[in-house]
CSV table of C-alpha atoms in Angstrom, one decimal:
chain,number,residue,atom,x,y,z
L,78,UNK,CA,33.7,115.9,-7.6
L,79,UNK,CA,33.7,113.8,-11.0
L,80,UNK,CA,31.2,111.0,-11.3
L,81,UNK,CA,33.0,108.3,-10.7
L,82,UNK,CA,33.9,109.3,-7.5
L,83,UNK,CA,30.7,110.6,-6.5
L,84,UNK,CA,29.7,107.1,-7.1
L,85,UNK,CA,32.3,106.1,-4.0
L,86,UNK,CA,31.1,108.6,-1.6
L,87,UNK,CA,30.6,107.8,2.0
L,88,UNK,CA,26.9,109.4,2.0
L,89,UNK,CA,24.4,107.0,0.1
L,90,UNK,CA,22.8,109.9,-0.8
L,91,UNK,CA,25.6,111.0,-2.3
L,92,UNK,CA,25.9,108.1,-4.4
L,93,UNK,CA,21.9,107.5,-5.1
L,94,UNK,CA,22.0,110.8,-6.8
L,95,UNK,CA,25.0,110.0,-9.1
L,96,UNK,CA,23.5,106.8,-10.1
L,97,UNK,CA,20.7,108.9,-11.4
L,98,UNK,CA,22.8,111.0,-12.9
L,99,UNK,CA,24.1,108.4,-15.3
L,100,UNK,CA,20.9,107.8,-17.1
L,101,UNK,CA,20.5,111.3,-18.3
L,102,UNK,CA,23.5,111.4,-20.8
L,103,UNK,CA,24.7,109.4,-23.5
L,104,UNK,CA,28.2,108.6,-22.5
L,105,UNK,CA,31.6,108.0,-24.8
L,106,UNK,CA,33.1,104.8,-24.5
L,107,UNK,CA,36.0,105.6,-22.4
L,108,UNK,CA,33.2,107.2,-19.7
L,109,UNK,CA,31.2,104.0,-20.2
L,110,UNK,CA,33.7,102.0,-19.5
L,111,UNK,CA,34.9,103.8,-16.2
L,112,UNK,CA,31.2,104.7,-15.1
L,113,UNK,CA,30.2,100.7,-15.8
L,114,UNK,CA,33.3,99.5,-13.8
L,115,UNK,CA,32.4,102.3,-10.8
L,116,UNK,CA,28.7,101.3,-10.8
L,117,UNK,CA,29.8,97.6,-10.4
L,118,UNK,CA,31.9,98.4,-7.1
L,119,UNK,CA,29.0,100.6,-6.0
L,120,UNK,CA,26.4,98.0,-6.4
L,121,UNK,CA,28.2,95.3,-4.8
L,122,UNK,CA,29.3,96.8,-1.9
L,123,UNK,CA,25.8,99.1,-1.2
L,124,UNK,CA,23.8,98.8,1.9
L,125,UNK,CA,21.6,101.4,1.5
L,126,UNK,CA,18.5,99.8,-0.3
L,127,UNK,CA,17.5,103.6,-2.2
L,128,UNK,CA,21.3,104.1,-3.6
L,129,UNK,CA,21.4,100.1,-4.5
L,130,UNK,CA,18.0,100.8,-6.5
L,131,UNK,CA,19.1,103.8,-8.3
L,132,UNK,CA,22.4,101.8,-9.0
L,133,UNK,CA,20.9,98.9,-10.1
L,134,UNK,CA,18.8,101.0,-12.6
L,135,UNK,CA,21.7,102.6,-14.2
L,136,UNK,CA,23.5,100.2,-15.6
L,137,UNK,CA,21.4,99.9,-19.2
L,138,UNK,CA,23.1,103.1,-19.6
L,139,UNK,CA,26.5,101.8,-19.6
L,140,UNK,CA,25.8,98.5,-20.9
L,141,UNK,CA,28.0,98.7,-23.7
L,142,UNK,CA,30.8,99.3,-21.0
L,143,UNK,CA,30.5,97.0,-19.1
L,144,UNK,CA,32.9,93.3,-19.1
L,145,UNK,CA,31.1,89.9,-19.2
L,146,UNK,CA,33.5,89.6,-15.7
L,147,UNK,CA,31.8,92.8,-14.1
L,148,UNK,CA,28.6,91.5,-15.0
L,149,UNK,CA,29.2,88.3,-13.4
L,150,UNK,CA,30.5,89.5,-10.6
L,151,UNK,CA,28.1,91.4,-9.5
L,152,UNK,CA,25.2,88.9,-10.4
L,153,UNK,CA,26.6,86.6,-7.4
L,154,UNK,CA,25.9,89.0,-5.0
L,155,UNK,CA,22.8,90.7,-6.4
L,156,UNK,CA,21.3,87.6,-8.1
L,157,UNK,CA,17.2,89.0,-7.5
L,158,UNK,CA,18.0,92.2,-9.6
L,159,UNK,CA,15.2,92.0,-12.6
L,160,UNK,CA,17.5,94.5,-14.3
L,161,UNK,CA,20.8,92.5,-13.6
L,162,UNK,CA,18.8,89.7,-15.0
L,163,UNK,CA,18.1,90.7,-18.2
L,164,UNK,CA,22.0,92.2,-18.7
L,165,UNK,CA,23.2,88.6,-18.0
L,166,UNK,CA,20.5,87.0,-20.1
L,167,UNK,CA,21.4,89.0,-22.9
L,168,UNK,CA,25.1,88.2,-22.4
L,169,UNK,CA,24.3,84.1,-22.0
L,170,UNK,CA,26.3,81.9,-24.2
L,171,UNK,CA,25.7,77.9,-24.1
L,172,UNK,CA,28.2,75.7,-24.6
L,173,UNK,CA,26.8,71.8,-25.9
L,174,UNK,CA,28.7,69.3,-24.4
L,175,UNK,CA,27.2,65.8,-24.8
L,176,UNK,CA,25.3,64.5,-27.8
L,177,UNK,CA,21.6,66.2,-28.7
L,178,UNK,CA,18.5,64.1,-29.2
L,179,UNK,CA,15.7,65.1,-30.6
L,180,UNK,CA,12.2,65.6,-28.1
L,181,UNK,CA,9.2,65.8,-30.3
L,182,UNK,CA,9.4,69.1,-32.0
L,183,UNK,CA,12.1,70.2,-29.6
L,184,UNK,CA,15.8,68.7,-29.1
L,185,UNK,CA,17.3,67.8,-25.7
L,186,UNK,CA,20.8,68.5,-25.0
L,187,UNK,CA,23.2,69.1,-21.9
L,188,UNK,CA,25.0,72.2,-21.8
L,189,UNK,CA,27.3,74.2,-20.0
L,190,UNK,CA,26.6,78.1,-19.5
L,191,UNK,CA,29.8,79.9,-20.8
L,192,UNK,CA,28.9,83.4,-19.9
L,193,UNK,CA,25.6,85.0,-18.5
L,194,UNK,CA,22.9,83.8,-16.9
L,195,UNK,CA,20.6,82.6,-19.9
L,196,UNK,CA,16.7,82.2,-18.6
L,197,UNK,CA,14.1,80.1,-19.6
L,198,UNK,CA,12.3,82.2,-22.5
L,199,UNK,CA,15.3,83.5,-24.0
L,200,UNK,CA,16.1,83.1,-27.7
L,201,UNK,CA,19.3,81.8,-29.1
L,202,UNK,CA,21.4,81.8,-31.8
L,203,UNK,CA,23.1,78.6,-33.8
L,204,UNK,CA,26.6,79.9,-35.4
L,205,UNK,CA,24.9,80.1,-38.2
L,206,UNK,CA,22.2,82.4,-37.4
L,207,UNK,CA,19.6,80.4,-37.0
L,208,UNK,CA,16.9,80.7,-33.9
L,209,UNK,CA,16.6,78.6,-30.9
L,210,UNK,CA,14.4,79.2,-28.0
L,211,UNK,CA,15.4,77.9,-24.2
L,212,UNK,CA,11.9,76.4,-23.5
L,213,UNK,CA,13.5,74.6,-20.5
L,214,UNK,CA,16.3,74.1,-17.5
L,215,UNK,CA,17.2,71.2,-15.4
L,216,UNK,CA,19.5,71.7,-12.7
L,217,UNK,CA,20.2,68.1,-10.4
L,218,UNK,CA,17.3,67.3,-11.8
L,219,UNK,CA,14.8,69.6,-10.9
L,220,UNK,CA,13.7,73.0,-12.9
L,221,UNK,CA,15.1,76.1,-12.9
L,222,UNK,CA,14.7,79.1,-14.5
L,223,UNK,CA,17.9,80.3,-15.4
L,224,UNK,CA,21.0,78.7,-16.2
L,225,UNK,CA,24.7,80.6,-14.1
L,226,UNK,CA,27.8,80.8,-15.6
L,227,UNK,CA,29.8,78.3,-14.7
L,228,UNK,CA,26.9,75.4,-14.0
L,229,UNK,CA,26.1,72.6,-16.6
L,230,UNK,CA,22.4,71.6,-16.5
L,231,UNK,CA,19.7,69.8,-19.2
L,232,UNK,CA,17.8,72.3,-21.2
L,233,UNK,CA,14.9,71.5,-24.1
L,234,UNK,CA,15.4,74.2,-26.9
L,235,UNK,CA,12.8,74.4,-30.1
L,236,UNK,CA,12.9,76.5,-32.8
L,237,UNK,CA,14.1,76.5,-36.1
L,238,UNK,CA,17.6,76.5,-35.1
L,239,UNK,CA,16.9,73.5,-32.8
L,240,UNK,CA,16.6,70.7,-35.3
L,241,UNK,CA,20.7,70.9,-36.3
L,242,UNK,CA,22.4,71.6,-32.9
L,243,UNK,CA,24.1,68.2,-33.0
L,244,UNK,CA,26.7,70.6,-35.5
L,245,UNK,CA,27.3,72.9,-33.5
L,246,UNK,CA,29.3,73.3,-30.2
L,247,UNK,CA,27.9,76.2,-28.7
L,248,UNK,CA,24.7,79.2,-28.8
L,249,UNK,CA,24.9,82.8,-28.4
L,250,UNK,CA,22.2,84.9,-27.0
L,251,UNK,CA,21.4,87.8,-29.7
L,252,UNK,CA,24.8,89.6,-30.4
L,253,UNK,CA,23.3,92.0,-32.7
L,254,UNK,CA,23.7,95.1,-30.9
L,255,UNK,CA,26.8,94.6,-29.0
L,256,UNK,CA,28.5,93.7,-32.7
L,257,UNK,CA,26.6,97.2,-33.8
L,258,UNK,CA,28.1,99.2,-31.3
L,259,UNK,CA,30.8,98.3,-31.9
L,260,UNK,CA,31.1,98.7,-35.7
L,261,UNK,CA,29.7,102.4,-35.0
L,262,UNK,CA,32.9,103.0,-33.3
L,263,UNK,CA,35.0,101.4,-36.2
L,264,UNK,CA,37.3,104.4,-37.8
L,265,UNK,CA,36.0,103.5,-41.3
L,266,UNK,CA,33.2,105.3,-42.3
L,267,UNK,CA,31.7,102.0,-44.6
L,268,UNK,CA,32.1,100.1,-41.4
L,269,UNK,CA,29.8,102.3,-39.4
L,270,UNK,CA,27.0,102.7,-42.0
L,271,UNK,CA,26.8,98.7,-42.4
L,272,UNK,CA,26.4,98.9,-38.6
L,273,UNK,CA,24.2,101.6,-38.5
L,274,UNK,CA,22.0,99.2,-41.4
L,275,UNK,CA,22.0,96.4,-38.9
L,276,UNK,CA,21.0,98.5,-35.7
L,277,UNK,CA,17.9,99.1,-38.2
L,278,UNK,CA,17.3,95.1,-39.4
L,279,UNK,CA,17.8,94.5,-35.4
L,280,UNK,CA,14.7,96.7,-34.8
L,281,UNK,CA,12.3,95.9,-37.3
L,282,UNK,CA,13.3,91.8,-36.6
L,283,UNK,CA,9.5,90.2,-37.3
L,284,UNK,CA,8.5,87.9,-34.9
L,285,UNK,CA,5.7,87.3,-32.2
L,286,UNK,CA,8.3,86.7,-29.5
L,287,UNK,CA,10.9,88.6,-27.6
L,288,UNK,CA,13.8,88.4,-25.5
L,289,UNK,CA,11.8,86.8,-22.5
L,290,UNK,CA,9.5,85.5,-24.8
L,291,UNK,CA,6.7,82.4,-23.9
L,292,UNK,CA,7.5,78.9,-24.1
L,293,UNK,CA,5.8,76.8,-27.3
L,294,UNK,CA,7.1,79.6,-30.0
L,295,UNK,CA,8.9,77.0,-31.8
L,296,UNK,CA,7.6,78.1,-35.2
L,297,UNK,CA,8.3,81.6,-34.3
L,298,UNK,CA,10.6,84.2,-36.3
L,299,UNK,CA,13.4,86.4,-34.5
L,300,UNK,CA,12.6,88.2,-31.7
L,301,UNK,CA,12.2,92.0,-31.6
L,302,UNK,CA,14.7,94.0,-30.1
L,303,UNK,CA,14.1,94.4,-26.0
L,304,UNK,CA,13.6,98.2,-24.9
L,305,UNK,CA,17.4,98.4,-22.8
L,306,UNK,CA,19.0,96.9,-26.1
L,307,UNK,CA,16.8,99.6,-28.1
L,308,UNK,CA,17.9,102.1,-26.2
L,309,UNK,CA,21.7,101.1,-26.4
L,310,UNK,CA,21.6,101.3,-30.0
L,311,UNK,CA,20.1,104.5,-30.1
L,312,UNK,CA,22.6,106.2,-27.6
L,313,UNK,CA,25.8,104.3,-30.0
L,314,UNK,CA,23.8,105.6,-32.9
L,315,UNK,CA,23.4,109.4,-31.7
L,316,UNK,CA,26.6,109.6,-30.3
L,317,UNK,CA,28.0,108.4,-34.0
L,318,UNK,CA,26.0,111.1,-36.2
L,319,UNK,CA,26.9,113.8,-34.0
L,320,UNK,CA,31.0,113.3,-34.9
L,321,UNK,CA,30.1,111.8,-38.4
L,322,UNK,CA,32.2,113.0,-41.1
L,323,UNK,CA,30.9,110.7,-44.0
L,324,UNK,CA,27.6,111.6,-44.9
L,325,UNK,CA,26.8,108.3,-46.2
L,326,UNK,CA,26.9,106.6,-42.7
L,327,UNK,CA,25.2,109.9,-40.9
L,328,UNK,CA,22.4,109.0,-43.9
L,329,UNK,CA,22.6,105.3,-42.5
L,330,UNK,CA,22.9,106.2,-38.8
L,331,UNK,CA,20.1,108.7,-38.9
L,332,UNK,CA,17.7,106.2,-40.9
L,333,UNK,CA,18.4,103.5,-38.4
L,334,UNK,CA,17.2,105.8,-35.4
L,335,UNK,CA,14.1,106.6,-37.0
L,336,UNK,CA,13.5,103.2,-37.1
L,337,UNK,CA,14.1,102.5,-33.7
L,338,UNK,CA,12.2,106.0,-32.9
L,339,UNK,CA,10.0,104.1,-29.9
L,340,UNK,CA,13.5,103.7,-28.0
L,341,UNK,CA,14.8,107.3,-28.5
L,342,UNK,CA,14.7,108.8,-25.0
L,343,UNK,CA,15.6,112.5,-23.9
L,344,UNK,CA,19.5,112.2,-23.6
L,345,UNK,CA,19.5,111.0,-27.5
L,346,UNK,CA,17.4,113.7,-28.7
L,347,UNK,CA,19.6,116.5,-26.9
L,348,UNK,CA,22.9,115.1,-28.8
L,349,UNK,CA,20.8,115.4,-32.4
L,350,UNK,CA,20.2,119.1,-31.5
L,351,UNK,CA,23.6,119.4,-31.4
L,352,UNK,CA,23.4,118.6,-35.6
L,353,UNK,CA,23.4,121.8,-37.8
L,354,UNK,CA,20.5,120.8,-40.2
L,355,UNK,CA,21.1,123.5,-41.9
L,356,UNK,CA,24.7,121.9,-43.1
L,357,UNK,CA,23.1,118.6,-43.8
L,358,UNK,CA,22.4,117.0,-47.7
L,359,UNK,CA,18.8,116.5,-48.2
L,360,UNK,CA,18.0,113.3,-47.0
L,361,UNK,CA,20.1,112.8,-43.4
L,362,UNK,CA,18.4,116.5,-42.9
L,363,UNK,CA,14.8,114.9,-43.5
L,364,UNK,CA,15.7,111.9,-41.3
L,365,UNK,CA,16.9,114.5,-38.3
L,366,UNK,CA,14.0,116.7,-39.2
L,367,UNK,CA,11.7,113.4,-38.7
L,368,UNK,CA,13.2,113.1,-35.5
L,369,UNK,CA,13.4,115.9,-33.7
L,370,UNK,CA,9.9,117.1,-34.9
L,371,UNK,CA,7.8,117.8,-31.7
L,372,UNK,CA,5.5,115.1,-30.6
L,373,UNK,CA,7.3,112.2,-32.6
L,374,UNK,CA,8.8,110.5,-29.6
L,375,UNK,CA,7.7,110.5,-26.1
């Protein structure tokens, strides 16, 4: 019985255990893809509270799989998920649509949620790069703490990024490493090491606050990256040195996993062992040596 079916199955046992199945592998694209799509049905059809759990769970697995249209899907019917919460507030995108004014420090300005479910807390990006933090939501009115797809509401926003949003028309939550991900898949080999170099900038992002960070960080840098995006970047990043041909990217894509070495879980580490040090140029064979060296990750 393949995964994806398994996933189906009339037992709830049945389909617990495969839910917990798909945490302990790294999957290719086309499986994540598939697995995302069959977790989605799962979730939103399960009655069983221990099968919805373990379901629920998986999905930071397959994250990279899985369509903003899955994801919103299934966050009308499963809306008190913590983990579906922080998959649709890292896919949240604003969109500005009346005039901003400035608040004190802060700017006020209505918007309209795009995608996602962006939460009070999160940061935000300005086109051009620049930081914004959601400090707070009106809905009718009132506060809320996150903002749906499809529902327009008031929202106070500081941060750098927050003092020129009258230019812009919209705000993306940090796309960092879906846009890595994907450049690891790219077929040219210069394209993957540049993504593999910002999966590394993405991780060692200065900054006091994070992707649900406190209110009142106005002043603050970029946020770190969050452990489920962490540990997406390190499965895209495994999975790419294993098939690498060019050893400038596998040089790129091992130095970037060193430096997001407090993400590497048990799934990654058994793809590296599939590298043949032994056929490696110096340096991507002390990076993998660094990595694989007992003790260095947990």
């Amino acid at each position: 019985m393949g995964l994806t079916e398994q996933l189906g199955h009339p037992d709830p046992r049945q389909r617990e255990a495969a839910a917990r199945r798909v945490a302990l592998r790294v999957w290719e694209p086309e499986a994540e893809e598939a697995i995302g799509a069959a977790l989605v049905r799962a979730a939103g059809a399960e009655t069983e509270p221990g099968a919805l759990a373990a379901q629920l769970d998986a999905l930071p697995a397959v994250e990279a799989g899985l369509t903003d249209g899955d994801l919103h899907r299934l966050g009308l019917v499963r809306s008190d998920s913590p983990v579906l919460a922080r998959l649709l507030a890292r896919a949240g995108r604003l969109q500005i649509s009346a005039p901003v004014r400035p608040s004190g420090a802060a700017t006020l300005a209505v918007v309209r949620c795009l995608r996602g479910a962006p939460r009070t807390g999160l940061w935000l990006r300005t086109p051009d790069g620049a930081w914004t933090v959601l400090e707070r939501i009106e809905l009718y009115g009132r506060a809320a703490d996150r903002l749906d797809s499809g529902c327009t509401g008031r929202v106070l926003l500081s941060g750098p990024g927050a003092r020129g949003l009258g230019e812009w028309e919209r705000l993306d939550a940090d796309p960092r490493p879906r846009e890595c991900v994907r450049g690891l898949r790219a077929p040219d080999p210069r394209v993957r090491a540049l993504a593999a170099a910002g999966a590394a900038d993405a991780a060692g992002a200065a900054g006091t606050g994070g992707a649900g960070g406190a209110a009142g960080t106005g002043g603050a840098a970029a946020p770190v990256v969050d452990p489920e995006a962490g540990r997406m970047l390190c499965a895209a990043l495994a999975r790419a040195a294993v098939a690498e041909t060019d050893p400038a990217a596998l040089e790129s894509e091992l130095a970037a996993l060193l430096g997001l070495a407090p993400f590497l879980g048990p799934p990654h580490l058994a793809l590296l062992h599939a590298l043949d040090a032994a056929t490696l140029p110096a340096r991507p064979r002390t990076y993998l040596d660094a990595l694989l060296r007992p003790g260095r990750t947990g």
